PDB file of C-alpha atoms in Angstrom:
ATOM      1  CA  MET A 320      -6.518 233.547  78.676  1.00  0.00           C
ATOM      2  CA  SER A 321      -7.485 232.042  75.363  1.00  0.00           C
ATOM      3  CA  LEU A 322     -10.178 234.670  74.850  1.00  0.00           C
ATOM      4  CA  ALA A 323      -7.626 237.426  75.477  1.00  0.00           C
ATOM      5  CA  VAL A 324      -5.277 235.911  72.885  1.00  0.00           C
ATOM      6  CA  TYR A 325      -8.176 235.613  70.412  1.00  0.00           C
ATOM      7  CA  VAL A 326      -9.136 239.274  70.844  1.00  0.00           C
ATOM      8  CA  TRP A 327      -5.503 240.326  70.566  1.00  0.00           C
ATOM      9  CA  GLN A 328      -4.909 238.332  67.374  1.00  0.00           C
ATOM     10  CA  TYR A 329      -8.185 238.995  65.562  1.00  0.00           C
ATOM     11  CA  VAL A 330      -9.391 242.367  66.812  1.00  0.00           C
ATOM     12  CA  LEU A 331      -6.381 244.387  67.904  1.00  0.00           C
ATOM     13  CA  LEU A 332      -3.728 243.343  65.373  1.00  0.00           C
ATOM     14  CA  PRO A 333      -3.800 244.134  61.656  1.00  0.00           C
ATOM     15  CA  ASP A 334      -4.067 241.102  59.355  1.00  0.00           C
ATOM     16  CA  GLU A 335      -0.404 241.103  58.335  1.00  0.00           C
ATOM     17  CA  ASN A 336       0.784 240.864  61.970  1.00  0.00           C
ATOM     18  CA  VAL A 337      -1.402 237.916  63.039  1.00  0.00           C
ATOM     19  CA  ASN A 338       0.559 234.932  64.327  1.00  0.00           C
ATOM     20  CA  LEU A 339      -1.130 231.895  62.760  1.00  0.00           C
ATOM     21  CA  PHE A 340      -0.104 229.545  65.568  1.00  0.00           C
ATOM     22  CA  LEU A 341      -1.549 231.802  68.285  1.00  0.00           C
ATOM     23  CA  ALA A 342      -4.644 232.512  66.216  1.00  0.00           C
ATOM     24  CA  ALA A 343      -5.337 228.802  65.702  1.00  0.00           C
ATOM     25  CA  ALA A 344      -4.504 227.837  69.287  1.00  0.00           C
ATOM     26  CA  SER A 345      -6.803 230.509  70.708  1.00  0.00           C
ATOM     27  CA  GLN A 346      -9.776 228.996  68.852  1.00  0.00           C
ATOM     28  CA  MET A 347      -9.249 225.372  69.902  1.00  0.00           C
ATOM     29  CA  PHE A 348     -11.379 225.500  73.040  1.00  0.00           C
ATOM     30  CA  SER A 349     -14.398 226.907  71.240  1.00  0.00           C
ATOM     31  CA  ALA A 350     -14.518 223.865  68.957  1.00  0.00           C
ATOM     32  CA  ALA A 351     -16.170 221.991  71.841  1.00  0.00           C
ATOM     33  CA  THR A 352     -18.973 224.554  72.061  1.00  0.00           C
ATOM     34  CA  PRO A 353     -22.162 223.273  70.420  1.00  0.00           C
ATOM     35  CA  THR A 354     -22.439 225.722  67.532  1.00  0.00           C
ATOM     36  CA  TYR A 355     -25.886 224.417  66.623  1.00  0.00           C
ATOM     37  CA  LEU A 356     -27.101 225.726  69.988  1.00  0.00           C
ATOM     38  CA  PHE A 357     -25.201 229.005  70.165  1.00  0.00           C
ATOM     39  CA  GLY A 358     -24.601 229.910  66.517  1.00  0.00           C
ATOM     40  CA  ARG A 359     -27.867 231.789  66.095  1.00  0.00           C
ATOM     41  CA  LEU A 360     -27.287 233.602  69.373  1.00  0.00           C
ATOM     42  CA  ALA A 361     -23.873 234.769  68.147  1.00  0.00           C
ATOM     43  CA  MET A 362     -25.375 235.974  64.853  1.00  0.00           C
ATOM     44  CA  LEU A 363     -27.573 238.423  66.769  1.00  0.00           C
ATOM     45  CA  PHE A 364     -24.523 240.668  67.156  1.00  0.00           C
ATOM     46  CA  GLU A 365     -24.282 241.308  63.397  1.00  0.00           C
ATOM     47  CA  SER A 366     -25.938 244.286  61.735  1.00  0.00           C
ATOM     48  CA  GLN A 367     -27.274 242.145  58.857  1.00  0.00           C
ATOM     49  CA  PRO A 368     -29.515 239.120  59.424  1.00  0.00           C
ATOM     50  CA  ASN A 369     -28.104 235.676  58.589  1.00  0.00           C
ATOM     51  CA  TYR A 370     -24.593 237.072  58.140  1.00  0.00           C
ATOM     52  CA  ILE A 371     -21.553 235.530  59.775  1.00  0.00           C
ATOM     53  CA  GLY A 372     -18.762 238.031  60.203  1.00  0.00           C
ATOM     54  CA  GLU A 373     -16.216 239.237  62.715  1.00  0.00           C
ATOM     55  CA  ALA A 374     -18.829 240.184  65.318  1.00  0.00           C
ATOM     56  CA  THR A 375     -20.359 236.704  65.127  1.00  0.00           C
ATOM     57  CA  ALA A 376     -16.979 235.032  65.537  1.00  0.00           C
ATOM     58  CA  LEU A 377     -16.074 237.189  68.531  1.00  0.00           C
ATOM     59  CA  ALA A 378     -19.496 236.631  70.103  1.00  0.00           C
ATOM     60  CA  LEU A 379     -19.128 232.878  69.642  1.00  0.00           C
ATOM     61  CA  GLN A 380     -15.755 232.959  71.408  1.00  0.00           C
ATOM     62  CA  VAL A 381     -17.251 234.845  74.371  1.00  0.00           C
ATOM     63  CA  ILE A 382     -20.236 232.473  74.464  1.00  0.00           C
ATOM     64  CA  ALA A 383     -17.800 229.533  74.430  1.00  0.00           C
ATOM     65  CA  VAL A 384     -15.984 230.920  77.483  1.00  0.00           C
ATOM     66  CA  LEU A 385     -19.268 231.453  79.336  1.00  0.00           C
ATOM     67  CA  TYR A 386     -20.430 227.957  78.337  1.00  0.00           C
ATOM     68  CA  MET A 387     -17.219 226.395  79.640  1.00  0.00           C
ATOM     69  CA  ILE A 388     -17.473 228.337  82.911  1.00  0.00           C
ATOM     70  CA  ALA A 389     -21.080 227.186  83.329  1.00  0.00           C
ATOM     71  CA  VAL A 390     -20.259 223.524  82.609  1.00  0.00           C
ATOM     72  CA  PHE A 391     -17.317 223.615  85.007  1.00  0.00           C
ATOM     73  CA  GLY A 392     -19.416 225.362  87.679  1.00  0.00           C
ATOM     74  CA  PHE A 393     -22.254 222.859  87.410  1.00  0.00           C
ATOM     75  CA  GLY A 394     -19.823 219.933  87.583  1.00  0.00           C
ATOM     76  CA  TYR A 395     -18.017 221.407  90.563  1.00  0.00           C
ATOM     77  CA  ALA A 396     -21.278 222.110  92.396  1.00  0.00           C
ATOM     78  CA  TRP A 397     -22.564 218.613  91.623  1.00  0.00           C
ATOM     79  CA  GLU A 398     -19.455 216.920  93.016  1.00  0.00           C
ATOM     80  CA  LYS A 399     -19.489 219.175  96.070  1.00  0.00           C
ATOM     81  CA  ARG A 400     -23.151 218.305  96.645  1.00  0.00           C
ATOM     82  CA  LYS A 401     -22.418 214.592  96.295  1.00  0.00           C
ATOM     83  CA  ALA A 402     -19.564 214.872  98.792  1.00  0.00           C
ATOM     84  CA  VAL A 403     -21.783 216.626 101.348  1.00  0.00           C
ATOM     85  CA  HIS A 404     -24.568 214.056 100.922  1.00  0.00           C
ATOM     86  CA  SER A 405     -22.124 211.141 101.263  1.00  0.00           C
ATOM     87  CA  GLN A 406     -20.832 212.595 104.546  1.00  0.00           C
ATOM     88  CA  LEU A 407     -24.383 212.849 105.888  1.00  0.00           C
ATOM     89  CA  ASP A 408     -25.160 209.214 105.131  1.00  0.00           C
TER      90      ASP A 408
END
């Protein structure tokens, strides 16, 4: 949902119509994404090397969503695996 709000506020709306509260709130979850790991990956979507622009910011938001899904999935699978192993013992 947050990614959809981010795309709506930063990509689809003109600058004068951006709601600052929604724009700031839609970026809060990506602050937990380790930028030092994924920053260079997001910069690959720019046409110029070593340039951080709108494409980099959007790519970093998408990477943040995928990162959060992966972390949640690994944690869920780990707990499920622990529960199965504790039932077997």
